[in-house]
Amino acid sequence: MIVTISMLKEKYHNYANPLDKVKRDADRGILFRLTKGICETEKSTSPCLLASSIISPSYLSFDWALSYYGLILEKVVSITSATLGNRKNKTFENYFGRYEYIDIPAKAFPEGLTYLESGEYIVKIATKEKAICDSLCKWRVVRSMKELKELLFVDKRIDEDEFATCDFKLMKRLASLYSKTNLKLLIKLIGKEYENE
């Protein structure tokens, strides 16, 4: 369960120094610090379920989501999330792993999301179409559909068969929200090679 320092201070209000009790619990492996002021009580909690508690608003996306959907086969080291309004990328490391947060345009942020649920945890995750768009927003800029295909299927090794199962109507709608060269090329690529299949 995710708990804040305020909740713990209330829980331990009978102690002479509640914060000392919190520190002792952390030292004994009863509490696990996620970031300043926030802890997790269960060491077996899946790391992805904690990402949105470290920075909010955020949702799982980029490489972590691409891997989750089977679009890339490589093992992903960091839990990657999209954020809003931070202006620069942020990284956190704690007991559960490495967490990376990358800003995306405000207009695109609330669209194309779904949920992962496990017990009492509910976290937002990009649909696979949104994870591709978010990633293309941050990957190196390409100048042609040929370069875009190389970026997707050669450089980033996205599985072409899995990519072909995407909802391309949704992907085009999402891509139009970014005002980025890569996403404009993605719309053209979909129109040329995928919409008539």
PDB file of C-alpha atoms in Angstrom:
ATOM      1  CA  MET A   1       0.000   0.000   0.000  1.00  0.00           C
ATOM      2  CA  ILE A   2       1.248   3.491  -0.819  1.00  0.00           C
ATOM      3  CA  VAL A   3       1.474   5.756   2.221  1.00  0.00           C
ATOM      4  CA  THR A   4       2.585   9.345   2.674  1.00  0.00           C
ATOM      5  CA  ILE A   5       4.782  10.654   5.463  1.00  0.00           C
ATOM      6  CA  SER A   6       1.739  12.599   6.719  1.00  0.00           C
ATOM      7  CA  MET A   7      -0.234   9.348   7.021  1.00  0.00           C
ATOM      8  CA  LEU A   8       2.659   7.705   8.866  1.00  0.00           C
ATOM      9  CA  LYS A   9       3.074  10.647  11.240  1.00  0.00           C
ATOM     10  CA  GLU A  10      -0.623  10.334  12.079  1.00  0.00           C
ATOM     11  CA  LYS A  11      -0.296   6.566  12.525  1.00  0.00           C
ATOM     12  CA  TYR A  12       2.694   6.985  14.832  1.00  0.00           C
ATOM     13  CA  HIS A  13       1.463  10.104  16.656  1.00  0.00           C
ATOM     14  CA  ASN A  14       1.885   8.378  20.039  1.00  0.00           C
ATOM     15  CA  TYR A  15       5.642   8.093  19.491  1.00  0.00           C
ATOM     16  CA  ALA A  16       7.897  10.833  20.891  1.00  0.00           C
ATOM     17  CA  ASN A  17       9.380  11.254  17.393  1.00  0.00           C
ATOM     18  CA  PRO A  18       7.172   9.729  14.662  1.00  0.00           C
ATOM     19  CA  LEU A  19       9.788  10.405  11.958  1.00  0.00           C
ATOM     20  CA  ASP A  20      12.366   8.334  13.853  1.00  0.00           C
ATOM     21  CA  LYS A  21       9.872   5.465  13.865  1.00  0.00           C
ATOM     22  CA  VAL A  22       9.401   5.879  10.099  1.00  0.00           C
ATOM     23  CA  LYS A  23      13.171   5.798   9.590  1.00  0.00           C
ATOM     24  CA  ARG A  24      13.515   2.659  11.748  1.00  0.00           C
ATOM     25  CA  ASP A  25      10.754   0.942   9.748  1.00  0.00           C
ATOM     26  CA  ALA A  26      12.546   1.854   6.516  1.00  0.00           C
ATOM     27  CA  ASP A  27      15.852   0.533   7.895  1.00  0.00           C
ATOM     28  CA  ARG A  28      14.137  -2.733   8.909  1.00  0.00           C
ATOM     29  CA  GLY A  29      12.509  -3.260   5.487  1.00  0.00           C
ATOM     30  CA  ILE A  30       8.962  -2.561   6.674  1.00  0.00           C
ATOM     31  CA  LEU A  31       8.691   0.604   4.575  1.00  0.00           C
ATOM     32  CA  PHE A  32      10.187   1.284   1.135  1.00  0.00           C
ATOM     33  CA  ARG A  33      10.769   4.894   0.099  1.00  0.00           C
ATOM     34  CA  LEU A  34       9.550   5.742  -3.402  1.00  0.00           C
ATOM     35  CA  THR A  35      10.434   9.422  -3.376  1.00  0.00           C
ATOM     36  CA  LYS A  36      10.365  12.272  -0.881  1.00  0.00           C
ATOM     37  CA  GLY A  37       7.305  11.927   1.336  1.00  0.00           C
ATOM     38  CA  ILE A  38       5.943   8.707  -0.223  1.00  0.00           C
ATOM     39  CA  CYS A  39       6.544   5.076   0.776  1.00  0.00           C
ATOM     40  CA  GLU A  40       5.274   1.620  -0.166  1.00  0.00           C
ATOM     41  CA  THR A  41       4.521  -1.004   2.496  1.00  0.00           C
ATOM     42  CA  GLU A  42       4.679  -4.160   0.329  1.00  0.00           C
ATOM     43  CA  LYS A  43       8.079  -5.143  -1.095  1.00  0.00           C
ATOM     44  CA  SER A  44       6.426  -7.552  -3.565  1.00  0.00           C
ATOM     45  CA  THR A  45       4.404  -4.823  -5.306  1.00  0.00           C
ATOM     46  CA  SER A  46       4.981  -4.792  -9.064  1.00  0.00           C
ATOM     47  CA  PRO A  47       7.209  -1.760  -9.793  1.00  0.00           C
ATOM     48  CA  CYS A  48       5.041  -0.505 -12.667  1.00  0.00           C
ATOM     49  CA  LEU A  49       2.107   0.005 -10.295  1.00  0.00           C
ATOM     50  CA  LEU A  50       4.063   2.633  -8.353  1.00  0.00           C
ATOM     51  CA  ALA A  51       5.158   4.898 -11.211  1.00  0.00           C
ATOM     52  CA  SER A  52       2.242   7.345 -11.077  1.00  0.00           C
ATOM     53  CA  SER A  53       2.691   7.840  -7.321  1.00  0.00           C
ATOM     54  CA  ILE A  54       6.229   9.159  -7.802  1.00  0.00           C
ATOM     55  CA  ILE A  55       5.212  11.907 -10.261  1.00  0.00           C
ATOM     56  CA  SER A  56       1.626  12.890 -10.948  1.00  0.00           C
ATOM     57  CA  PRO A  57       0.080  13.401 -13.397  1.00  0.00           C
ATOM     58  CA  SER A  58       1.784  10.647 -15.356  1.00  0.00           C
ATOM     59  CA  TYR A  59       1.031   7.418 -17.191  1.00  0.00           C
ATOM     60  CA  LEU A  60       3.119   4.446 -18.329  1.00  0.00           C
ATOM     61  CA  SER A  61       4.384   4.827 -21.896  1.00  0.00           C
ATOM     62  CA  PHE A  62       7.468   4.830 -24.155  1.00  0.00           C
ATOM     63  CA  ASP A  63       9.741   1.748 -24.013  1.00  0.00           C
ATOM     64  CA  TRP A  64       8.038   0.184 -20.992  1.00  0.00           C
ATOM     65  CA  ALA A  65       4.621   0.242 -22.678  1.00  0.00           C
ATOM     66  CA  LEU A  66       6.073  -0.858 -26.045  1.00  0.00           C
ATOM     67  CA  SER A  67       7.566  -3.869 -24.273  1.00  0.00           C
ATOM     68  CA  TYR A  68       4.345  -4.542 -22.336  1.00  0.00           C
ATOM     69  CA  TYR A  69       2.397  -4.745 -25.611  1.00  0.00           C
ATOM     70  CA  GLY A  70       5.021  -6.926 -27.307  1.00  0.00           C
ATOM     71  CA  LEU A  71       5.962  -4.238 -29.822  1.00  0.00           C
ATOM     72  CA  ILE A  72       9.608  -4.528 -28.777  1.00  0.00           C
ATOM     73  CA  LEU A  73      11.185  -7.727 -27.503  1.00  0.00           C
ATOM     74  CA  GLU A  74      14.182  -6.275 -25.665  1.00  0.00           C
ATOM     75  CA  LYS A  75      14.146  -6.315 -21.880  1.00  0.00           C
ATOM     76  CA  VAL A  76      13.377  -2.827 -20.614  1.00  0.00           C
ATOM     77  CA  VAL A  77      15.528  -1.630 -17.720  1.00  0.00           C
ATOM     78  CA  SER A  78      13.545   1.487 -16.726  1.00  0.00           C
ATOM     79  CA  ILE A  79       9.863   2.037 -16.069  1.00  0.00           C
ATOM     80  CA  THR A  80       9.079   4.891 -18.441  1.00  0.00           C
ATOM     81  CA  SER A  81       6.185   7.320 -18.064  1.00  0.00           C
ATOM     82  CA  ALA A  82       4.817  10.374 -19.838  1.00  0.00           C
ATOM     83  CA  THR A  83       4.368  13.524 -17.774  1.00  0.00           C
ATOM     84  CA  LEU A  84       2.969  16.991 -18.210  1.00  0.00           C
ATOM     85  CA  GLY A  85       4.475  20.363 -17.363  1.00  0.00           C
ATOM     86  CA  ASN A  86       7.855  19.292 -15.936  1.00  0.00           C
ATOM     87  CA  ARG A  87       9.803  20.827 -18.854  1.00  0.00           C
ATOM     88  CA  LYS A  88      12.712  18.426 -18.375  1.00  0.00           C
ATOM     89  CA  ASN A  89      13.137  14.683 -18.044  1.00  0.00           C
ATOM     90  CA  LYS A  90      13.344  13.273 -14.525  1.00  0.00           C
ATOM     91  CA  THR A  91      14.779  10.020 -13.198  1.00  0.00           C
ATOM     92  CA  PHE A  92      14.267   8.343  -9.824  1.00  0.00           C
ATOM     93  CA  GLU A  93      15.827   5.199  -8.417  1.00  0.00           C
ATOM     94  CA  ASN A  94      14.513   3.329  -5.390  1.00  0.00           C
ATOM     95  CA  TYR A  95      14.142  -0.207  -4.035  1.00  0.00           C
ATOM     96  CA  PHE A  96      11.705  -1.099  -6.842  1.00  0.00           C
ATOM     97  CA  GLY A  97      13.836   0.089  -9.762  1.00  0.00           C
ATOM     98  CA  ARG A  98      14.597   2.983 -12.068  1.00  0.00           C
ATOM     99  CA  TYR A  99      11.794   5.333 -13.115  1.00  0.00           C
ATOM    100  CA  GLU A 100      12.038   7.789 -16.013  1.00  0.00           C
ATOM    101  CA  TYR A 101       9.574  10.591 -16.739  1.00  0.00           C
ATOM    102  CA  ILE A 102       9.424  12.423 -20.065  1.00  0.00           C
ATOM    103  CA  ASP A 103       7.171  15.383 -20.912  1.00  0.00           C
ATOM    104  CA  ILE A 104       4.844  15.261 -23.892  1.00  0.00           C
ATOM    105  CA  PRO A 105       2.703  18.063 -25.401  1.00  0.00           C
ATOM    106  CA  ALA A 106      -0.281  19.078 -23.254  1.00  0.00           C
ATOM    107  CA  LYS A 107      -2.775  18.582 -26.087  1.00  0.00           C
ATOM    108  CA  ALA A 108      -1.759  14.931 -26.496  1.00  0.00           C
ATOM    109  CA  PHE A 109      -1.407  14.106 -22.801  1.00  0.00           C
ATOM    110  CA  PRO A 110      -4.976  13.056 -21.819  1.00  0.00           C
ATOM    111  CA  GLU A 111      -5.766  11.083 -24.984  1.00  0.00           C
ATOM    112  CA  GLY A 112      -5.332   7.387 -25.811  1.00  0.00           C
ATOM    113  CA  LEU A 113      -5.102   6.021 -22.279  1.00  0.00           C
ATOM    114  CA  THR A 114      -6.332   2.864 -20.603  1.00  0.00           C
ATOM    115  CA  TYR A 115      -5.819   1.275 -17.172  1.00  0.00           C
ATOM    116  CA  LEU A 116      -3.787  -1.455 -15.524  1.00  0.00           C
ATOM    117  CA  GLU A 117      -5.460  -2.854 -12.422  1.00  0.00           C
ATOM    118  CA  SER A 118      -3.996  -5.116  -9.748  1.00  0.00           C
ATOM    119  CA  GLY A 119      -5.584  -5.393  -6.307  1.00  0.00           C
ATOM    120  CA  GLU A 120      -5.936  -1.901  -4.862  1.00  0.00           C
ATOM    121  CA  TYR A 121      -3.692  -0.370  -7.537  1.00  0.00           C
ATOM    122  CA  ILE A 122      -5.059   1.277 -10.670  1.00  0.00           C
ATOM    123  CA  VAL A 123      -2.569   3.018 -12.970  1.00  0.00           C
ATOM    124  CA  LYS A 124      -2.926   4.715 -16.330  1.00  0.00           C
ATOM    125  CA  ILE A 125      -1.068   3.308 -19.313  1.00  0.00           C
ATOM    126  CA  ALA A 126      -0.875   4.464 -22.918  1.00  0.00           C
ATOM    127  CA  THR A 127      -2.646   2.286 -25.459  1.00  0.00           C
ATOM    128  CA  LYS A 128      -0.122   0.715 -27.821  1.00  0.00           C
ATOM    129  CA  GLU A 129      -1.045   3.322 -30.443  1.00  0.00           C
ATOM    130  CA  LYS A 130      -0.382   6.139 -27.962  1.00  0.00           C
ATOM    131  CA  ALA A 131       2.906   4.568 -26.798  1.00  0.00           C
ATOM    132  CA  ILE A 132       4.125   4.597 -30.415  1.00  0.00           C
ATOM    133  CA  CYS A 133       3.085   8.248 -30.849  1.00  0.00           C
ATOM    134  CA  ASP A 134       4.678   9.297 -27.544  1.00  0.00           C
ATOM    135  CA  SER A 135       7.901   7.543 -28.538  1.00  0.00           C
ATOM    136  CA  LEU A 136       8.010   9.114 -31.994  1.00  0.00           C
ATOM    137  CA  CYS A 137       7.546  12.503 -30.335  1.00  0.00           C
ATOM    138  CA  LYS A 138      10.867  11.997 -28.488  1.00  0.00           C
ATOM    139  CA  TRP A 139      12.955   9.890 -30.885  1.00  0.00           C
ATOM    140  CA  ARG A 140      15.310  11.536 -33.390  1.00  0.00           C
ATOM    141  CA  VAL A 141      13.583  13.486 -36.141  1.00  0.00           C
ATOM    142  CA  VAL A 142      13.381  11.835 -39.563  1.00  0.00           C
ATOM    143  CA  ARG A 143      12.627  13.469 -42.894  1.00  0.00           C
ATOM    144  CA  SER A 144      10.897  10.829 -45.026  1.00  0.00           C
ATOM    145  CA  MET A 145       8.594   7.824 -44.800  1.00  0.00           C
ATOM    146  CA  LYS A 146      11.560   5.611 -45.711  1.00  0.00           C
ATOM    147  CA  GLU A 147      13.564   7.005 -42.766  1.00  0.00           C
ATOM    148  CA  LEU A 148      10.516   6.628 -40.505  1.00  0.00           C
ATOM    149  CA  LYS A 149      10.194   2.934 -41.380  1.00  0.00           C
ATOM    150  CA  GLU A 150      13.902   2.457 -40.695  1.00  0.00           C
ATOM    151  CA  LEU A 151      13.532   4.229 -37.354  1.00  0.00           C
ATOM    152  CA  LEU A 152      10.537   2.108 -36.338  1.00  0.00           C
ATOM    153  CA  PHE A 153      11.446  -1.327 -37.636  1.00  0.00           C
ATOM    154  CA  VAL A 154      15.270  -1.307 -37.873  1.00  0.00           C
ATOM    155  CA  ASP A 155      16.661   1.152 -35.308  1.00  0.00           C
ATOM    156  CA  LYS A 156      13.986   0.655 -32.619  1.00  0.00           C
ATOM    157  CA  ARG A 157      13.176  -2.919 -33.725  1.00  0.00           C
ATOM    158  CA  ILE A 158       9.410  -2.619 -33.414  1.00  0.00           C
ATOM    159  CA  ASP A 159       7.763  -5.901 -34.385  1.00  0.00           C
ATOM    160  CA  GLU A 160       6.102  -5.283 -37.769  1.00  0.00           C
ATOM    161  CA  ASP A 161       3.448  -7.960 -37.295  1.00  0.00           C
ATOM    162  CA  GLU A 162       2.450  -6.509 -33.924  1.00  0.00           C
ATOM    163  CA  PHE A 163       2.500  -2.987 -35.366  1.00  0.00           C
ATOM    164  CA  ALA A 164       0.127  -4.141 -38.114  1.00  0.00           C
ATOM    165  CA  THR A 165      -2.495  -5.047 -35.475  1.00  0.00           C
ATOM    166  CA  CYS A 166      -2.767  -1.429 -34.281  1.00  0.00           C
ATOM    167  CA  ASP A 167      -5.943   0.628 -34.565  1.00  0.00           C
ATOM    168  CA  PHE A 168      -4.684   2.972 -37.273  1.00  0.00           C
ATOM    169  CA  LYS A 169      -7.719   5.235 -37.157  1.00  0.00           C
ATOM    170  CA  LEU A 170      -6.936   5.879 -33.484  1.00  0.00           C
ATOM    171  CA  MET A 171      -3.218   6.221 -34.184  1.00  0.00           C
ATOM    172  CA  LYS A 172      -3.835   8.881 -36.849  1.00  0.00           C
ATOM    173  CA  ARG A 173      -6.113  10.835 -34.515  1.00  0.00           C
ATOM    174  CA  LEU A 174      -3.525  10.700 -31.744  1.00  0.00           C
ATOM    175  CA  ALA A 175      -0.617  11.565 -34.072  1.00  0.00           C
ATOM    176  CA  SER A 176      -2.402  14.752 -35.129  1.00  0.00           C
ATOM    177  CA  LEU A 177      -2.200  16.073 -31.545  1.00  0.00           C
ATOM    178  CA  TYR A 178       1.608  16.430 -31.420  1.00  0.00           C
ATOM    179  CA  SER A 179       2.522  18.887 -34.217  1.00  0.00           C
ATOM    180  CA  LYS A 180       5.812  17.022 -34.729  1.00  0.00           C
ATOM    181  CA  THR A 181       7.495  16.020 -38.002  1.00  0.00           C
ATOM    182  CA  ASN A 182       7.745  12.326 -37.063  1.00  0.00           C
ATOM    183  CA  LEU A 183       4.026  12.175 -36.294  1.00  0.00           C
ATOM    184  CA  LYS A 184       3.065  13.934 -39.528  1.00  0.00           C
ATOM    185  CA  LEU A 185       5.106  11.312 -41.399  1.00  0.00           C
ATOM    186  CA  LEU A 186       3.393   8.555 -39.395  1.00  0.00           C
ATOM    187  CA  ILE A 187      -0.013   9.810 -40.594  1.00  0.00           C
ATOM    188  CA  LYS A 188       1.249   9.671 -44.198  1.00  0.00           C
ATOM    189  CA  LEU A 189       2.714   6.191 -43.701  1.00  0.00           C
ATOM    190  CA  ILE A 190      -0.562   4.878 -42.271  1.00  0.00           C
ATOM    191  CA  GLY A 191      -2.529   6.355 -45.166  1.00  0.00           C
ATOM    192  CA  LYS A 192      -0.184   4.868 -47.748  1.00  0.00           C
ATOM    193  CA  GLU A 193       0.563   1.398 -46.354  1.00  0.00           C
ATOM    194  CA  TYR A 194      -1.887   0.388 -43.637  1.00  0.00           C
ATOM    195  CA  GLU A 195      -5.360   1.882 -44.017  1.00  0.00           C
ATOM    196  CA  ASN A 196      -6.359  -0.188 -47.040  1.00  0.00           C
ATOM    197  CA  GLU A 197      -5.229  -3.541 -45.642  1.00  0.00           C
TER     198      GLU A 197
END
